[in-house]
Structures are given as structure tokens and as C-alpha cells.
Amino acid sequence: MQLSPTHRACFSIGTEAAAKRVVDVLTEVFFDGDAAVAAFERPDGQWDVTLHFAEAPDQAWLRELIVTSAGNDIADTLVFDIVEAKDWVKASLEDLVPVPAGRFVVHGSHDRDRVAPNKLAIEIEAALAFGTGHHGTTRGCLLLLDHVLKSSRPRNLLDLGTGTGVLGIAAAKALHRAVLASDIDPPSVRVAAENATLNHVGNKVRVVRATGFAAPDFARCGPFDLVLANILANPLRQLAGPMARHLAPGARVILSGLLTHQAPAVISAYRARGLAPLRHLRIEGWSSLLLKKIG
């Protein structure tokens, strides 16, 4: 696969509250997948906000957007550059060991023979998509999925924001049922479908490109009684209402992709839509949540 460089825009802002405010604005503007937005705290307490674009952004328009949302002083720190294309997952996967998560083990092709026969093996090839199983959020989701499956057998399954497809593949393997998987990123859709085939569940995991719950596939396949969504805190909050409308009574929802300090806001958003928290796993500074729809 020919890789393309990433266009990047970065700026600095003073406090966590200010960073959150501007990231919320940017995430809303770019919610359809035109850019990936991230914020990180520096050792000096300042926050760096970074946007990644597949195509070169309109620099004047973006600068004006930063002026409007954060002020001239912040916009003055805005810089643009280009990040050389590199398949970072492929470059590092051979150094990663198999990751156990309850009954599941996520591994690369080089560790295929190291998985115990009593485990459900999920082989994830190197690809430009999120979710090799080595991140705390993916492992948290798999552990919560294992917990759910000890007491229930959900029938209508959704993997929202599937990335490499690891969660949908895990659910399909454990339950031998069809799974609807979705992502806003075309490469992720392709990678997830390829990984499902690699793991012998290509006939069970159907991957579609979709933003939120807008595609008609969700209405056709729902209401869901198990949803796995390993995304980010802000999109998860925004999706609380639409997700609740697509859930069956008593449905379980597994959420991750959020830092531990972001979990209370996400829980509040879902509690307001009738979902009660059941479990909260904290792994490597990341939170994974299990919630249940009441009624």
C-alpha cells in the first residue's frame, strides 16, 4: 500500500480547560473525519493541540478558526508542517508480544504458534488503523467483553469505530454471531474487513463506512443488545443520545478511548440517556466502561 504524508497543524494553549474548550470546537467542526484532533499536556503545564489532515488544510481559514475559538495570542503559535508517511504499526509490531485479555489473546502473525489452544486467538496484521490489542483501551474492552459473555449471550452486536476490527472479531468468534462494524475512516474499513477474513469470521463481521449512527445499516441491524465503542471521549459524549435510541432494553455498552479523568463526564452523558454504569476498568491511565440500558 502506498502511504501518503500527513499534514499537521499545531498550537499551544495555557490550561486544560482552555484546551478542552478549543478541542470541543475543533472536534465539532471536523466531526465528519476531515481531521484528527488531539491535545496533550506538556511538563510545563501548557497544552499542545494537534490536528492531522490527509489533505493540505486551508491555512488562512484554520488560523481564523483558532482566532475565533481561542484568541489571537493562541493563533500566533499555530504552525504547519508535513509528517513523513510511515506505517508505525508495521514498524513496531514484531517487537510486541501476545496480549491476553480474559479468554482472548491478540497477537501478530509471528506469534501465531504461541497462543494456547484454550484461548480465542485474534490475529491482527500490521496496518494503518487503530487497535493492535496492545493499547490499554483495547485490552480493557476485551476484558469487559469477556466479563459480559460469562453471564449473557447477546444477539445483535455492533462494533462502533472498529479500527482494525479487533473487538468485532472477538465478539464474532466468541458468540458465533453476525457483527455490524463501522468506521469513518476508509482505510480502517478495508483493514477491518481484511482482518475479519484473516480470522475466519469474514462471513460474520460486516464492515461499513459510517459517521455516528447516520447510515441506514444501524436501523436495519438494531436495536443492539451489545455495543463496543473504542473511540474518544468527546465523540462518545456526542453519541450518547443516538446510541441510546439504537439499544434494546437491558443492552450492554462497552466504551473506551477515554483518559481516566474523562470518564465521569462520559458516564454522566450516558446516565442521562438511561444507561447505568456497571464496571469501570483503569489500565495504563485509560478507562474502559461497561454500562447497561435500564428499561
PDB file of C-alpha atoms in Angstrom:
ATOM      1  CA  MET A   1       0.000   0.000   0.000  1.00  0.00           C
ATOM      2  CA  GLN A   2       1.385   3.400  -0.964  1.00  0.00           C
ATOM      3  CA  LEU A   3       1.428   5.668   2.081  1.00  0.00           C
ATOM      4  CA  SER A   4       0.765   9.390   1.902  1.00  0.00           C
ATOM      5  CA  PRO A   5       2.268  12.082   4.142  1.00  0.00           C
ATOM      6  CA  THR A   6       0.121  13.657   6.855  1.00  0.00           C
ATOM      7  CA  HIS A   7      -0.400  17.407   7.032  1.00  0.00           C
ATOM      8  CA  ARG A   8      -0.170  18.683  10.585  1.00  0.00           C
ATOM      9  CA  ALA A   9      -1.198  21.870  12.378  1.00  0.00           C
ATOM     10  CA  CYS A  10      -0.085  22.505  15.978  1.00  0.00           C
ATOM     11  CA  PHE A  11      -0.590  25.244  18.532  1.00  0.00           C
ATOM     12  CA  SER A  12      -0.141  25.748  22.282  1.00  0.00           C
ATOM     13  CA  ILE A  13      -2.701  26.851  24.854  1.00  0.00           C
ATOM     14  CA  GLY A  14      -2.443  27.623  28.545  1.00  0.00           C
ATOM     15  CA  THR A  15      -4.762  25.425  30.610  1.00  0.00           C
ATOM     16  CA  GLU A  16      -6.620  22.149  30.463  1.00  0.00           C
ATOM     17  CA  ALA A  17      -9.960  23.966  30.492  1.00  0.00           C
ATOM     18  CA  ALA A  18      -8.895  26.175  27.586  1.00  0.00           C
ATOM     19  CA  ALA A  19      -7.552  23.180  25.670  1.00  0.00           C
ATOM     20  CA  LYS A  20     -10.791  21.263  26.232  1.00  0.00           C
ATOM     21  CA  ARG A  21     -12.861  24.213  25.064  1.00  0.00           C
ATOM     22  CA  VAL A  22     -10.984  24.656  21.799  1.00  0.00           C
ATOM     23  CA  VAL A  23     -10.730  20.894  21.163  1.00  0.00           C
ATOM     24  CA  ASP A  24     -14.505  20.638  21.577  1.00  0.00           C
ATOM     25  CA  VAL A  25     -14.939  23.342  18.932  1.00  0.00           C
ATOM     26  CA  LEU A  26     -12.470  21.710  16.543  1.00  0.00           C
ATOM     27  CA  THR A  27     -13.931  18.232  17.039  1.00  0.00           C
ATOM     28  CA  GLU A  28     -17.372  19.569  16.209  1.00  0.00           C
ATOM     29  CA  VAL A  29     -16.064  21.311  13.087  1.00  0.00           C
ATOM     30  CA  PHE A  30     -14.147  18.238  11.910  1.00  0.00           C
ATOM     31  CA  PHE A  31     -16.531  15.560  13.259  1.00  0.00           C
ATOM     32  CA  ASP A  32     -17.050  14.079   9.783  1.00  0.00           C
ATOM     33  CA  GLY A  33     -13.488  12.777   9.743  1.00  0.00           C
ATOM     34  CA  ASP A  34     -11.701  15.542   7.809  1.00  0.00           C
ATOM     35  CA  ALA A  35      -9.130  15.851  10.596  1.00  0.00           C
ATOM     36  CA  ALA A  36      -7.981  14.058  13.736  1.00  0.00           C
ATOM     37  CA  VAL A  37      -7.735  16.345  16.789  1.00  0.00           C
ATOM     38  CA  ALA A  38      -5.660  15.590  19.894  1.00  0.00           C
ATOM     39  CA  ALA A  39      -4.461  17.522  22.957  1.00  0.00           C
ATOM     40  CA  PHE A  40      -1.547  16.638  25.237  1.00  0.00           C
ATOM     41  CA  GLU A  41      -0.289  18.237  28.440  1.00  0.00           C
ATOM     42  CA  ARG A  42       3.368  19.299  28.478  1.00  0.00           C
ATOM     43  CA  PRO A  43       5.647  19.052  31.524  1.00  0.00           C
ATOM     44  CA  ASP A  44       5.387  22.830  31.997  1.00  0.00           C
ATOM     45  CA  GLY A  45       1.579  22.656  32.316  1.00  0.00           C
ATOM     46  CA  GLN A  46       0.888  24.097  28.866  1.00  0.00           C
ATOM     47  CA  TRP A  47      -1.179  22.070  26.400  1.00  0.00           C
ATOM     48  CA  ASP A  48      -0.303  21.247  22.800  1.00  0.00           C
ATOM     49  CA  VAL A  49      -3.201  20.799  20.397  1.00  0.00           C
ATOM     50  CA  THR A  50      -2.511  18.957  17.144  1.00  0.00           C
ATOM     51  CA  LEU A  51      -4.637  18.410  14.047  1.00  0.00           C
ATOM     52  CA  HIS A  52      -3.741  15.832  11.401  1.00  0.00           C
ATOM     53  CA  PHE A  53      -5.105  16.141   7.859  1.00  0.00           C
ATOM     54  CA  ALA A  54      -4.935  13.736   4.952  1.00  0.00           C
ATOM     55  CA  GLU A  55      -5.004  16.709   2.582  1.00  0.00           C
ATOM     56  CA  ALA A  56      -3.366  20.125   2.975  1.00  0.00           C
ATOM     57  CA  PRO A  57      -5.738  22.344   5.019  1.00  0.00           C
ATOM     58  CA  ASP A  58      -6.734  25.910   4.190  1.00  0.00           C
ATOM     59  CA  GLN A  59      -4.219  27.584   6.479  1.00  0.00           C
ATOM     60  CA  ALA A  60      -5.862  31.024   6.494  1.00  0.00           C
ATOM     61  CA  TRP A  61      -9.270  29.562   7.314  1.00  0.00           C
ATOM     62  CA  LEU A  62      -7.871  27.355  10.070  1.00  0.00           C
ATOM     63  CA  ARG A  63      -5.947  30.274  11.578  1.00  0.00           C
ATOM     64  CA  GLU A  64      -9.134  32.339  11.620  1.00  0.00           C
ATOM     65  CA  LEU A  65     -10.957  29.448  13.303  1.00  0.00           C
ATOM     66  CA  ILE A  66      -8.299  29.379  16.038  1.00  0.00           C
ATOM     67  CA  VAL A  67      -8.585  33.157  16.458  1.00  0.00           C
ATOM     68  CA  THR A  68     -12.351  32.833  16.891  1.00  0.00           C
ATOM     69  CA  SER A  69     -12.193  29.931  19.334  1.00  0.00           C
ATOM     70  CA  ALA A  70      -9.018  30.758  21.305  1.00  0.00           C
ATOM     71  CA  GLY A  71      -7.855  34.297  20.510  1.00  0.00           C
ATOM     72  CA  ASN A  72      -5.059  35.992  18.572  1.00  0.00           C
ATOM     73  CA  ASP A  73      -2.289  35.079  21.020  1.00  0.00           C
ATOM     74  CA  ILE A  74      -3.031  31.367  20.671  1.00  0.00           C
ATOM     75  CA  ALA A  75      -3.391  31.630  16.900  1.00  0.00           C
ATOM     76  CA  ASP A  76       0.061  33.201  16.776  1.00  0.00           C
ATOM     77  CA  THR A  77       1.535  29.887  17.994  1.00  0.00           C
ATOM     78  CA  LEU A  78      -0.063  27.940  15.126  1.00  0.00           C
ATOM     79  CA  VAL A  79       2.472  26.161  12.914  1.00  0.00           C
ATOM     80  CA  PHE A  80       2.028  23.863   9.935  1.00  0.00           C
ATOM     81  CA  ASP A  81       4.241  21.025   8.749  1.00  0.00           C
ATOM     82  CA  ILE A  82       4.149  17.687   6.946  1.00  0.00           C
ATOM     83  CA  VAL A  83       4.809  14.367   8.678  1.00  0.00           C
ATOM     84  CA  GLU A  84       6.596  11.796   6.549  1.00  0.00           C
ATOM     85  CA  ALA A  85       4.447   8.737   5.862  1.00  0.00           C
ATOM     86  CA  LYS A  86       5.420   5.681   7.877  1.00  0.00           C
ATOM     87  CA  ASP A  87       3.496   2.604   8.841  1.00  0.00           C
ATOM     88  CA  TRP A  88       4.311   2.836  12.531  1.00  0.00           C
ATOM     89  CA  VAL A  89       2.274  -0.231  13.460  1.00  0.00           C
ATOM     90  CA  LYS A  90       4.108  -2.375  10.940  1.00  0.00           C
ATOM     91  CA  ALA A  91       7.444  -0.971  12.088  1.00  0.00           C
ATOM     92  CA  SER A  92       6.835  -1.908  15.712  1.00  0.00           C
ATOM     93  CA  LEU A  93       4.549  -4.954  15.652  1.00  0.00           C
ATOM     94  CA  GLU A  94       7.372  -7.510  15.588  1.00  0.00           C
ATOM     95  CA  ASP A  95       8.550  -6.201  18.959  1.00  0.00           C
ATOM     96  CA  LEU A  96       5.129  -6.771  20.553  1.00  0.00           C
ATOM     97  CA  VAL A  97       4.256  -9.911  22.464  1.00  0.00           C
ATOM     98  CA  PRO A  98       0.812 -11.584  22.502  1.00  0.00           C
ATOM     99  CA  VAL A  99      -1.653  -9.758  24.739  1.00  0.00           C
ATOM    100  CA  PRO A 100      -4.021 -11.831  26.904  1.00  0.00           C
ATOM    101  CA  ALA A 101      -7.400 -10.367  27.869  1.00  0.00           C
ATOM    102  CA  GLY A 102      -9.595 -12.923  29.577  1.00  0.00           C
ATOM    103  CA  ARG A 103     -10.438 -15.664  27.083  1.00  0.00           C
ATOM    104  CA  PHE A 104      -8.929 -13.620  24.241  1.00  0.00           C
ATOM    105  CA  VAL A 105      -5.338 -13.318  23.046  1.00  0.00           C
ATOM    106  CA  VAL A 106      -4.383 -10.681  20.476  1.00  0.00           C
ATOM    107  CA  HIS A 107      -1.227 -11.500  18.528  1.00  0.00           C
ATOM    108  CA  GLY A 108       0.685 -10.836  15.345  1.00  0.00           C
ATOM    109  CA  SER A 109       1.324 -13.414  12.653  1.00  0.00           C
ATOM    110  CA  HIS A 110       4.809 -14.059  14.055  1.00  0.00           C
ATOM    111  CA  ASP A 111       3.250 -15.311  17.329  1.00  0.00           C
ATOM    112  CA  ARG A 112       0.542 -17.486  15.781  1.00  0.00           C
ATOM    113  CA  ASP A 113       2.011 -20.668  17.287  1.00  0.00           C
ATOM    114  CA  ARG A 114       2.384 -19.220  20.780  1.00  0.00           C
ATOM    115  CA  VAL A 115      -1.341 -18.974  21.581  1.00  0.00           C
ATOM    116  CA  ALA A 116      -2.709 -21.653  23.926  1.00  0.00           C
ATOM    117  CA  PRO A 117      -5.367 -23.871  22.322  1.00  0.00           C
ATOM    118  CA  ASN A 118      -7.943 -22.999  25.002  1.00  0.00           C
ATOM    119  CA  LYS A 119      -7.826 -19.272  24.103  1.00  0.00           C
ATOM    120  CA  LEU A 120      -9.653 -17.362  21.395  1.00  0.00           C
ATOM    121  CA  ALA A 121      -6.840 -16.090  19.174  1.00  0.00           C
ATOM    122  CA  ILE A 122      -7.259 -12.790  17.323  1.00  0.00           C
ATOM    123  CA  GLU A 123      -4.545 -12.212  14.756  1.00  0.00           C
ATOM    124  CA  ILE A 124      -4.091  -8.566  13.807  1.00  0.00           C
ATOM    125  CA  GLU A 125      -1.863  -7.761  10.864  1.00  0.00           C
ATOM    126  CA  ALA A 126       0.173  -4.570  10.806  1.00  0.00           C
ATOM    127  CA  ALA A 127      -1.933  -1.800   9.297  1.00  0.00           C
ATOM    128  CA  LEU A 128      -2.643   1.907   9.423  1.00  0.00           C
ATOM    129  CA  ALA A 129      -5.635   1.514  11.739  1.00  0.00           C
ATOM    130  CA  PHE A 130      -6.065   1.778  15.488  1.00  0.00           C
ATOM    131  CA  GLY A 131      -6.284  -1.334  17.627  1.00  0.00           C
ATOM    132  CA  THR A 132      -3.470  -3.894  17.765  1.00  0.00           C
ATOM    133  CA  GLY A 133      -4.653  -5.031  21.199  1.00  0.00           C
ATOM    134  CA  HIS A 134      -1.571  -3.666  22.956  1.00  0.00           C
ATOM    135  CA  HIS A 135      -3.210  -0.368  23.921  1.00  0.00           C
ATOM    136  CA  GLY A 136      -4.895  -0.223  27.324  1.00  0.00           C
ATOM    137  CA  THR A 137      -8.235   0.770  25.793  1.00  0.00           C
ATOM    138  CA  THR A 138      -8.429  -2.277  23.509  1.00  0.00           C
ATOM    139  CA  ARG A 139      -7.427  -4.619  26.311  1.00  0.00           C
ATOM    140  CA  GLY A 140      -9.987  -3.005  28.614  1.00  0.00           C
ATOM    141  CA  CYS A 141     -12.747  -3.546  26.064  1.00  0.00           C
ATOM    142  CA  LEU A 142     -11.790  -7.191  25.613  1.00  0.00           C
ATOM    143  CA  LEU A 143     -11.739  -7.788  29.361  1.00  0.00           C
ATOM    144  CA  LEU A 144     -15.198  -6.244  29.707  1.00  0.00           C
ATOM    145  CA  LEU A 145     -16.459  -8.260  26.746  1.00  0.00           C
ATOM    146  CA  ASP A 146     -15.179 -11.415  28.432  1.00  0.00           C
ATOM    147  CA  HIS A 147     -16.999 -10.370  31.621  1.00  0.00           C
ATOM    148  CA  VAL A 148     -20.289  -9.785  29.765  1.00  0.00           C
ATOM    149  CA  LEU A 149     -20.112 -13.121  27.988  1.00  0.00           C
ATOM    150  CA  LYS A 150     -19.820 -15.016  31.281  1.00  0.00           C
ATOM    151  CA  SER A 151     -23.473 -14.207  32.041  1.00  0.00           C
ATOM    152  CA  SER A 152     -25.209 -13.365  28.760  1.00  0.00           C
ATOM    153  CA  ARG A 153     -25.376 -14.241  25.068  1.00  0.00           C
ATOM    154  CA  PRO A 154     -26.166 -11.024  23.179  1.00  0.00           C
ATOM    155  CA  ARG A 155     -27.633 -11.470  19.710  1.00  0.00           C
ATOM    156  CA  ASN A 156     -27.446  -8.089  17.929  1.00  0.00           C
ATOM    157  CA  LEU A 157     -23.862  -6.813  18.019  1.00  0.00           C
ATOM    158  CA  LEU A 158     -22.244  -3.538  16.985  1.00  0.00           C
ATOM    159  CA  ASP A 159     -18.566  -2.539  16.929  1.00  0.00           C
ATOM    160  CA  LEU A 160     -18.663   1.253  16.517  1.00  0.00           C
ATOM    161  CA  GLY A 161     -15.390   2.823  15.381  1.00  0.00           C
ATOM    162  CA  THR A 162     -13.917  -0.578  14.652  1.00  0.00           C
ATOM    163  CA  GLY A 163     -10.326   0.416  13.699  1.00  0.00           C
ATOM    164  CA  THR A 164      -8.565  -2.859  12.943  1.00  0.00           C
ATOM    165  CA  GLY A 165     -11.755  -4.789  13.717  1.00  0.00           C
ATOM    166  CA  VAL A 166     -10.305  -6.490  16.799  1.00  0.00           C
ATOM    167  CA  LEU A 167     -13.407  -6.045  19.004  1.00  0.00           C
ATOM    168  CA  GLY A 168     -15.893  -7.108  16.347  1.00  0.00           C
ATOM    169  CA  ILE A 169     -13.730 -10.124  15.526  1.00  0.00           C
ATOM    170  CA  ALA A 170     -13.566 -11.059  19.219  1.00  0.00           C
ATOM    171  CA  ALA A 171     -17.347 -10.861  19.588  1.00  0.00           C
ATOM    172  CA  ALA A 172     -17.960 -12.855  16.397  1.00  0.00           C
ATOM    173  CA  LYS A 173     -15.517 -15.568  17.449  1.00  0.00           C
ATOM    174  CA  ALA A 174     -16.898 -15.877  20.965  1.00  0.00           C
ATOM    175  CA  LEU A 175     -20.596 -15.797  20.068  1.00  0.00           C
ATOM    176  CA  HIS A 176     -20.615 -17.214  16.524  1.00  0.00           C
ATOM    177  CA  ARG A 177     -22.987 -14.416  15.563  1.00  0.00           C
ATOM    178  CA  ALA A 178     -23.074 -11.664  12.968  1.00  0.00           C
ATOM    179  CA  VAL A 179     -21.487  -8.347  13.944  1.00  0.00           C
ATOM    180  CA  LEU A 180     -22.008  -4.954  12.314  1.00  0.00           C
ATOM    181  CA  ALA A 181     -18.751  -2.967  12.422  1.00  0.00           C
ATOM    182  CA  SER A 182     -18.378   0.658  11.327  1.00  0.00           C
ATOM    183  CA  ASP A 183     -15.708   3.313  10.981  1.00  0.00           C
ATOM    184  CA  ILE A 184     -15.497   6.791   9.455  1.00  0.00           C
ATOM    185  CA  ASP A 185     -12.028   6.072   8.031  1.00  0.00           C
ATOM    186  CA  PRO A 186     -11.924   4.228   4.656  1.00  0.00           C
ATOM    187  CA  PRO A 187      -8.552   2.517   5.337  1.00  0.00           C
ATOM    188  CA  SER A 188      -9.905   1.237   8.648  1.00  0.00           C
ATOM    189  CA  VAL A 189     -12.979  -0.202   6.909  1.00  0.00           C
ATOM    190  CA  ARG A 190     -10.736  -2.070   4.490  1.00  0.00           C
ATOM    191  CA  VAL A 191      -8.307  -3.236   7.187  1.00  0.00           C
ATOM    192  CA  ALA A 192     -11.083  -4.444   9.493  1.00  0.00           C
ATOM    193  CA  ALA A 193     -12.674  -6.461   6.686  1.00  0.00           C
ATOM    194  CA  GLU A 194      -9.301  -7.997   5.807  1.00  0.00           C
ATOM    195  CA  ASN A 195      -8.627  -8.890   9.444  1.00  0.00           C
ATOM    196  CA  ALA A 196     -12.073 -10.460   9.791  1.00  0.00           C
ATOM    197  CA  THR A 197     -11.308 -12.690   6.815  1.00  0.00           C
ATOM    198  CA  LEU A 198      -7.870 -13.488   8.231  1.00  0.00           C
ATOM    199  CA  ASN A 199      -9.539 -14.609  11.479  1.00  0.00           C
ATOM    200  CA  HIS A 200     -12.112 -16.778   9.659  1.00  0.00           C
ATOM    201  CA  VAL A 201     -15.095 -14.568  10.567  1.00  0.00           C
ATOM    202  CA  GLY A 202     -15.299 -12.643   7.306  1.00  0.00           C
ATOM    203  CA  ASN A 203     -18.777 -14.091   6.797  1.00  0.00           C
ATOM    204  CA  LYS A 204     -19.912 -12.780  10.202  1.00  0.00           C
ATOM    205  CA  VAL A 205     -18.304  -9.328  10.523  1.00  0.00           C
ATOM    206  CA  ARG A 206     -19.796  -6.830   8.072  1.00  0.00           C
ATOM    207  CA  VAL A 207     -17.814  -3.582   7.966  1.00  0.00           C
ATOM    208  CA  VAL A 208     -19.395  -0.351   6.724  1.00  0.00           C
ATOM    209  CA  ARG A 209     -18.178   3.214   6.460  1.00  0.00           C
ATOM    210  CA  ALA A 210     -20.388   5.461   8.552  1.00  0.00           C
ATOM    211  CA  THR A 211     -20.308   8.573  10.720  1.00  0.00           C
ATOM    212  CA  GLY A 212     -22.059   8.075  14.026  1.00  0.00           C
ATOM    213  CA  PHE A 213     -25.390   6.311  13.584  1.00  0.00           C
ATOM    214  CA  ALA A 214     -26.354   8.080  10.361  1.00  0.00           C
ATOM    215  CA  ALA A 215     -26.180   5.082   7.998  1.00  0.00           C
ATOM    216  CA  PRO A 216     -29.357   3.030   7.410  1.00  0.00           C
ATOM    217  CA  ASP A 217     -27.448  -0.145   8.374  1.00  0.00           C
ATOM    218  CA  PHE A 218     -27.873   0.722  12.054  1.00  0.00           C
ATOM    219  CA  ALA A 219     -31.654   0.844  11.882  1.00  0.00           C
ATOM    220  CA  ARG A 220     -31.755  -2.396   9.886  1.00  0.00           C
ATOM    221  CA  CYS A 221     -29.461  -4.327  12.242  1.00  0.00           C
ATOM    222  CA  GLY A 222     -30.672  -2.864  15.545  1.00  0.00           C
ATOM    223  CA  PRO A 223     -31.784  -2.491  18.158  1.00  0.00           C
ATOM    224  CA  PHE A 224     -28.481  -3.727  19.549  1.00  0.00           C
ATOM    225  CA  ASP A 225     -28.064  -5.562  22.830  1.00  0.00           C
ATOM    226  CA  LEU A 226     -24.267  -5.235  22.827  1.00  0.00           C
ATOM    227  CA  VAL A 227     -22.277  -2.254  21.544  1.00  0.00           C
ATOM    228  CA  LEU A 228     -18.496  -1.910  21.677  1.00  0.00           C
ATOM    229  CA  ALA A 229     -17.180   1.594  21.041  1.00  0.00           C
ATOM    230  CA  ASN A 230     -13.471   2.309  21.498  1.00  0.00           C
ATOM    231  CA  ILE A 231     -13.299   5.864  20.173  1.00  0.00           C
ATOM    232  CA  LEU A 232     -12.546   9.095  22.089  1.00  0.00           C
ATOM    233  CA  ALA A 233     -14.251  10.855  24.983  1.00  0.00           C
ATOM    234  CA  ASN A 234     -15.790  13.772  23.094  1.00  0.00           C
ATOM    235  CA  PRO A 235     -17.339  11.727  20.247  1.00  0.00           C
ATOM    236  CA  LEU A 236     -18.594   9.233  22.829  1.00  0.00           C
ATOM    237  CA  ARG A 237     -20.414  12.031  24.666  1.00  0.00           C
ATOM    238  CA  GLN A 238     -21.890  13.295  21.409  1.00  0.00           C
ATOM    239  CA  LEU A 239     -23.080   9.797  20.501  1.00  0.00           C
ATOM    240  CA  ALA A 240     -24.836   9.103  23.814  1.00  0.00           C
ATOM    241  CA  GLY A 241     -28.280  10.126  22.544  1.00  0.00           C
ATOM    242  CA  PRO A 242     -28.146   8.391  19.150  1.00  0.00           C
ATOM    243  CA  MET A 243     -26.677   5.268  20.728  1.00  0.00           C
ATOM    244  CA  ALA A 244     -29.409   5.069  23.376  1.00  0.00           C
ATOM    245  CA  ARG A 245     -32.038   5.201  20.612  1.00  0.00           C
ATOM    246  CA  HIS A 246     -30.453   2.175  18.917  1.00  0.00           C
ATOM    247  CA  LEU A 247     -30.286  -0.015  22.043  1.00  0.00           C
ATOM    248  CA  ALA A 248     -32.584  -2.810  23.102  1.00  0.00           C
ATOM    249  CA  PRO A 249     -33.873  -2.841  26.690  1.00  0.00           C
ATOM    250  CA  GLY A 250     -31.186  -4.187  29.008  1.00  0.00           C
ATOM    251  CA  ALA A 251     -28.460  -3.708  26.392  1.00  0.00           C
ATOM    252  CA  ARG A 252     -24.825  -3.635  27.464  1.00  0.00           C
ATOM    253  CA  VAL A 253     -22.481  -0.953  26.146  1.00  0.00           C
ATOM    254  CA  ILE A 254     -18.690  -1.092  26.408  1.00  0.00           C
ATOM    255  CA  LEU A 255     -16.972   2.274  25.955  1.00  0.00           C
ATOM    256  CA  SER A 256     -13.296   3.168  25.848  1.00  0.00           C
ATOM    257  CA  GLY A 257     -10.765   5.513  24.318  1.00  0.00           C
ATOM    258  CA  LEU A 258     -11.014   7.957  27.200  1.00  0.00           C
ATOM    259  CA  LEU A 259      -8.493   9.058  29.761  1.00  0.00           C
ATOM    260  CA  THR A 260      -9.410   8.206  33.337  1.00  0.00           C
ATOM    261  CA  HIS A 261     -10.216  11.809  34.239  1.00  0.00           C
ATOM    262  CA  GLN A 262     -12.647  11.979  31.289  1.00  0.00           C
ATOM    263  CA  ALA A 263     -14.706   9.000  32.476  1.00  0.00           C
ATOM    264  CA  PRO A 264     -17.100  10.913  34.829  1.00  0.00           C
ATOM    265  CA  ALA A 265     -18.284  13.204  32.010  1.00  0.00           C
ATOM    266  CA  VAL A 266     -18.878  10.244  29.700  1.00  0.00           C
ATOM    267  CA  ILE A 267     -20.731   8.339  32.421  1.00  0.00           C
ATOM    268  CA  SER A 268     -22.920  11.397  33.084  1.00  0.00           C
ATOM    269  CA  ALA A 269     -23.796  11.729  29.392  1.00  0.00           C
ATOM    270  CA  TYR A 270     -24.956   8.114  29.216  1.00  0.00           C
ATOM    271  CA  ARG A 271     -26.656   8.114  32.607  1.00  0.00           C
ATOM    272  CA  ALA A 272     -28.804  10.997  31.333  1.00  0.00           C
ATOM    273  CA  ARG A 273     -29.941   8.693  28.480  1.00  0.00           C
ATOM    274  CA  GLY A 274     -30.913   5.846  30.814  1.00  0.00           C
ATOM    275  CA  LEU A 275     -27.661   3.856  30.956  1.00  0.00           C
ATOM    276  CA  ALA A 276     -26.255   2.870  34.334  1.00  0.00           C
ATOM    277  CA  PRO A 277     -22.529   2.144  34.861  1.00  0.00           C
ATOM    278  CA  LEU A 278     -21.740  -1.424  35.915  1.00  0.00           C
ATOM    279  CA  ARG A 279     -17.936  -1.645  35.779  1.00  0.00           C
ATOM    280  CA  HIS A 280     -15.001   0.720  35.335  1.00  0.00           C
ATOM    281  CA  LEU A 281     -11.574  -0.645  34.363  1.00  0.00           C
ATOM    282  CA  ARG A 282      -8.492   1.553  34.554  1.00  0.00           C
ATOM    283  CA  ILE A 283      -5.481   0.395  32.544  1.00  0.00           C
ATOM    284  CA  GLU A 284      -2.357   2.492  31.925  1.00  0.00           C
ATOM    285  CA  GLY A 285      -4.205   5.760  32.569  1.00  0.00           C
ATOM    286  CA  TRP A 286      -7.115   4.851  30.277  1.00  0.00           C
ATOM    287  CA  SER A 287     -10.674   3.974  31.278  1.00  0.00           C
ATOM    288  CA  SER A 288     -12.991   1.330  29.874  1.00  0.00           C
ATOM    289  CA  LEU A 289     -16.639   1.375  30.935  1.00  0.00           C
ATOM    290  CA  LEU A 290     -19.426  -1.172  30.983  1.00  0.00           C
ATOM    291  CA  LEU A 291     -22.932   0.290  31.097  1.00  0.00           C
ATOM    292  CA  LYS A 292     -26.433  -1.176  30.959  1.00  0.00           C
ATOM    293  CA  LYS A 293     -29.581   0.340  29.495  1.00  0.00           C
ATOM    294  CA  ILE A 294     -32.256   0.426  32.180  1.00  0.00           C
ATOM    295  CA  GLY A 295     -35.736  -0.409  30.891  1.00  0.00           C
TER     296      GLY A 295
END
